[in-house]
Amino acid sequence: MIFFARTRFCFSALALLFLASFADAANIQSVRLWRAPDNTRLVFDLSGPVEHKLVNLPGEKGLAQRIVITLPDSQFNADASKVNIANTPLANFSIDKNGKELQLVIDLSTRVKPKSFLLPANNQYGDRLVLDLFDEDSVNETKIVKPASNGMRDVVIAID
């Protein structure tokens, strides 16, 4: 009886390890990109949830910045040539496979503040990895209000 319980435990532990190895694996099925007035958003549609790591690097050869997103045990099944980077801070978008890791390499022509997060599947879309690139100019903008020359200032009263 003890042998049977021990065997069942070992089998359960192996099954959990096997399933855990596939928990991080996902395929990128498509890429969407759009430009807003103060940021650029890249959305990677995934076949399932995936862990990722974002590394923000200084640019090389005249580029302002490089962002590398690493996804373990993943595949890129989208068409990277269909990603239109015109009128965005993106200078180049490429995919590298390093062993079992997939690396999304984004070279930028201007400095940005990157932020990445995962969105779970909903009724319209599957799992997604979202990369927001906030323009550094708009992040650093501060509005300086100078007092009027007569020492008075405008006061706005709003009643809601």
GROMACS .gro file of N, CA and C in nm, residues 16 50 122:
model
    9
   16LEU      N    1   0.256   1.751  -1.259
   16LEU     CA    2   0.257   1.894  -1.230
   16LEU      C    3   0.378   1.963  -1.292
   50VAL      N    4   0.168   3.413  -2.073
   50VAL     CA    5   0.312   3.390  -2.078
   50VAL      C    6   0.382   3.486  -1.983
  122ASN      N    7  -1.060   3.779  -2.301
  122ASN     CA    8  -1.197   3.824  -2.275
  122ASN      C    9  -1.285   3.775  -2.391
   0.00000   0.00000   0.00000
